[in-house]
Amino acid sequence: MIMEEPVGRADRPGEGGRPDKRRAILDGALAVFARDGYTRASVDAIAREAAVSTRTIYNQFHDKATLFGEVIQDSARRVAQAQITLLQRYLTKVVDVEADLIEFGRVWATPMPEFRAHFALVRQINAEAGHVPQAALDAWQESGPRRVRAELARLLGRLGERGLLRLDDPERAAVHFAVLTAAEVTARTYHGALPLPEAEIHRLADSGVRAFLHGYAGLAAVRSAGEVCLTRQPLAADEHS
Amino acid sequence: MIMEEPVGRADRPGEGGRPDKRRAILDGALAVFARDGYTRASVDAIAREAAVSTRTIYNQFHDKATLFGEVIQDSARRVAQAQITLLQRYLTKVVDVEADLIEFGRVWATPMPEFRAHFALVRQINAEAGHVPQAALDAWQESGPRRVRAELARLLGRLGERGLLRLDDPERAAVHFAVLTAAEVTARTYHGALPLPEAEIHRLADSGVRAFLHGYAGLAAVRSAGEVCLTRQPLAADEHS
DNA sequence: GCTAAGCTACAACGGTCGGTGTAGAAAGTG
DNA sequence: CACTTTCTACACCGACCGTTGTAGCTTAGC
């Protein structure tokens, strides 16, 4: 007699087991992985955090590695969803490119506290990328950053069609925008570093948007950006290298 | 009879044991820690990499944790030295602030391949900063980034005195310069990511320097920066986010 | 309330790893 | 050369960890 293929059972991720337990595990694992990193995080600790027996973890996800992969993908998907919502809120009814992009840039660069664990996890991934199977990395990129970037590209493209931006390759423009506006902030949001003061975030975001407009708008943008930037602000010193 | 205090013996780091072995251990440990991270890196692997017995490691550094601390500090000191040399080469005989800062910014933002392991290690540290003892973090900051920042501040301050920049707080200016010029590049130099093409690095560095000049130079700089930047630059598209 | 799927607690295993002790080879110094 | 310091090879301990098996309890659907 053959395997019978019990209809909605486990084996493939996303099936089998009680969904509430599954959620608890994913949330708990995210917290622990983000705090301790893959190797240091013990399955027992995750089980404790999720208020679940370790056996349940092994039943729903076959082993620690696949659990890790599922956690990444799940968390990335959620963050991507939130970011896409943000994109659509700010970039669908643009009238003044400069003002609206500046406003959006500030929101975009401001870290969302409910996703702090996620970004800690991303740091973990980037640190030990050499030990994460390529397939997991791809799945993560696909269901997270790539989707966001595509949507950003789409919306920037629209602005291009309306003559508000001058861009030949929306995809590339999207990458540039994301890097220019968020990079400085994330670069300084590392370890337990005290959260950047709002003014500093705005300042960095503004200069990023300005740089972006430099390349993708008429020179008019450069002029007006000059006024926006220069308010003196207190700053929390922190390092990079 | 009392301890005798055997003059130049171990116990305090930096003493005891053959210096060549010590170097081999520090180098090997840097490679392994950078590749695998603290937890995953086994003392045996380090010993193998350094062509040394594990017992020698435990004799020179008391345990894995202190070895890690010594590795960080040693590596940071070396990198800081190289960066300071760079600073002095480019920022001591400035005549045209804009042109010279742009040139320096490009060099500054270009990753030095001989220190790739170091920056991988920094990524590891930032990922699991919560598990690195605060003392080790402080020692690292002190003997590495802080020294570089101080020197950068000193040199920028000189430019200020010569009237080439307008700055009230050189320290803050130094932080801003470092963040603005290097952040984007390091933000995209993550995992095995293909090295950024030179043109893209220059583009990001330039926009960083421009943003810096926006805040710390007269509006003249802004104007001229307009010309420097807005030559259409070919740029090689790149993946991931 | 019966049935079955899913969950918990618990014990157990094999493996790895940090760290120690020791005996002897190697290397530096006079 | 002898003497001392240091390094190596190796065996060993205790701790932790990923994973599995199992027996019994909980929960949901009929």
PDB file of N, CA, C and O in Angstrom, chain B residues 23 30 36 46 72 89 93 122 132 134 144 148 156 167 191-192 195 198 202 229:
ATOM      1  N   ARG B  23      51.268  36.564  16.239  1.00  0.00           N
ATOM      2  CA  ARG B  23      50.802  37.161  14.980  1.00  0.00           C
ATOM      3  C   ARG B  23      49.999  36.152  14.166  1.00  0.00           C
ATOM      4  O   ARG B  23      48.924  36.441  13.647  1.00  0.00           O
ATOM      5  N   LEU B  30      41.414  36.263  12.844  1.00  0.00           N
ATOM      6  CA  LEU B  30      40.678  37.275  12.081  1.00  0.00           C
ATOM      7  C   LEU B  30      39.974  36.643  10.896  1.00  0.00           C
ATOM      8  O   LEU B  30      38.778  36.853  10.675  1.00  0.00           O
ATOM      9  N   ASP B  36      33.205  33.098   9.803  1.00  0.00           N
ATOM     10  CA  ASP B  36      32.212  32.260  10.464  1.00  0.00           C
ATOM     11  C   ASP B  36      31.460  32.928  11.601  1.00  0.00           C
ATOM     12  O   ASP B  36      30.443  32.402  12.048  1.00  0.00           O
ATOM     13  N   ILE B  46      40.555  27.821  14.138  1.00  0.00           N
ATOM     14  CA  ILE B  46      41.516  28.920  14.212  1.00  0.00           C
ATOM     15  C   ILE B  46      42.933  28.371  14.306  1.00  0.00           C
ATOM     16  O   ILE B  46      43.845  28.828  13.621  1.00  0.00           O
ATOM     17  N   ILE B  72      39.753  41.899  17.409  1.00  0.00           N
ATOM     18  CA  ILE B  72      39.071  43.133  17.021  1.00  0.00           C
ATOM     19  C   ILE B  72      40.003  44.319  17.143  1.00  0.00           C
ATOM     20  O   ILE B  72      40.207  45.097  16.208  1.00  0.00           O
ATOM     21  N   ARG B  89      47.397  62.032   3.524  1.00  0.00           N
ATOM     22  CA  ARG B  89      47.874  62.196   2.158  1.00  0.00           C
ATOM     23  C   ARG B  89      46.990  63.172   1.384  1.00  0.00           C
ATOM     24  O   ARG B  89      47.474  63.965   0.579  1.00  0.00           O
ATOM     25  N   LYS B  93      47.236  69.121   2.010  1.00  0.00           N
ATOM     26  CA  LYS B  93      47.594  70.184   1.064  1.00  0.00           C
ATOM     27  C   LYS B  93      46.444  70.461   0.102  1.00  0.00           C
ATOM     28  O   LYS B  93      46.556  70.312  -1.115  1.00  0.00           O
ATOM     29  N   VAL B 122      33.608  43.400  11.241  1.00  0.00           N
ATOM     30  CA  VAL B 122      32.785  44.488  11.774  1.00  0.00           C
ATOM     31  C   VAL B 122      31.302  44.167  11.594  1.00  0.00           C
ATOM     32  O   VAL B 122      30.493  44.397  12.492  1.00  0.00           O
ATOM     33  N   VAL B 132      28.598  40.869  22.640  1.00  0.00           N
ATOM     34  CA  VAL B 132      29.992  41.271  22.837  1.00  0.00           C
ATOM     35  C   VAL B 132      30.050  42.152  24.081  1.00  0.00           C
ATOM     36  O   VAL B 132      29.293  43.118  24.176  1.00  0.00           O
ATOM     37  N   GLN B 134      30.625  44.968  26.628  1.00  0.00           N
ATOM     38  CA  GLN B 134      30.737  46.399  26.359  1.00  0.00           C
ATOM     39  C   GLN B 134      32.188  46.877  26.376  1.00  0.00           C
ATOM     40  O   GLN B 134      32.584  47.720  25.571  1.00  0.00           O
ATOM     41  N   GLY B 144      40.177  52.220  17.132  1.00  0.00           N
ATOM     42  CA  GLY B 144      39.916  52.207  15.707  1.00  0.00           C
ATOM     43  C   GLY B 144      39.195  53.462  15.238  1.00  0.00           C
ATOM     44  O   GLY B 144      39.818  54.515  15.058  1.00  0.00           O
ATOM     45  N   VAL B 148      40.392  57.538  13.990  1.00  0.00           N
ATOM     46  CA  VAL B 148      40.259  58.044  12.624  1.00  0.00           C
ATOM     47  C   VAL B 148      39.389  59.290  12.608  1.00  0.00           C
ATOM     48  O   VAL B 148      39.716  60.292  11.968  1.00  0.00           O
ATOM     49  N   LEU B 156      39.773  68.521   9.035  1.00  0.00           N
ATOM     50  CA  LEU B 156      38.675  69.376   8.583  1.00  0.00           C
ATOM     51  C   LEU B 156      38.724  70.699   9.328  1.00  0.00           C
ATOM     52  O   LEU B 156      38.467  71.762   8.747  1.00  0.00           O
ATOM     53  N   LEU B 167      32.597  75.616   9.553  1.00  0.00           N
ATOM     54  CA  LEU B 167      32.092  74.614  10.487  1.00  0.00           C
ATOM     55  C   LEU B 167      32.266  75.056  11.933  1.00  0.00           C
ATOM     56  O   LEU B 167      33.282  75.625  12.328  1.00  0.00           O
ATOM     57  N   HIS B 191      27.002  40.888   1.620  1.00  0.00           N
ATOM     58  CA  HIS B 191      27.427  39.476   1.523  1.00  0.00           C
ATOM     59  C   HIS B 191      28.450  39.188   0.432  1.00  0.00           C
ATOM     60  O   HIS B 191      29.511  39.785   0.408  1.00  0.00           O
ATOM     61  N   GLY B 192      28.177  38.241  -0.410  1.00  0.00           N
ATOM     62  CA  GLY B 192      29.150  37.948  -1.451  1.00  0.00           C
ATOM     63  C   GLY B 192      28.984  38.905  -2.609  1.00  0.00           C
ATOM     64  O   GLY B 192      29.593  38.737  -3.654  1.00  0.00           O
ATOM     65  N   PRO B 195      31.541  43.055  -6.295  1.00  0.00           N
ATOM     66  CA  PRO B 195      32.071  44.376  -5.934  1.00  0.00           C
ATOM     67  C   PRO B 195      31.446  45.439  -6.828  1.00  0.00           C
ATOM     68  O   PRO B 195      31.277  45.235  -8.019  1.00  0.00           O
ATOM     69  N   GLU B 198      33.593  50.660 -10.285  1.00  0.00           N
ATOM     70  CA  GLU B 198      34.237  51.896  -9.852  1.00  0.00           C
ATOM     71  C   GLU B 198      33.362  53.117 -10.126  1.00  0.00           C
ATOM     72  O   GLU B 198      33.241  54.021  -9.289  1.00  0.00           O
ATOM     73  N   HIS B 202      32.168  55.931  -7.395  1.00  0.00           N
ATOM     74  CA  HIS B 202      32.449  57.349  -7.543  1.00  0.00           C
ATOM     75  C   HIS B 202      31.164  58.166  -7.499  1.00  0.00           C
ATOM     76  O   HIS B 202      31.099  59.219  -6.857  1.00  0.00           O
ATOM     77  N   CYS B 229      28.733  67.262 -10.546  1.00  0.00           N
ATOM     78  CA  CYS B 229      27.967  66.029 -10.459  1.00  0.00           C
ATOM     79  C   CYS B 229      27.225  65.691 -11.715  1.00  0.00           C
ATOM     80  O   CYS B 229      27.104  64.548 -12.095  1.00  0.00           O
TER      81      CYS B 229
END
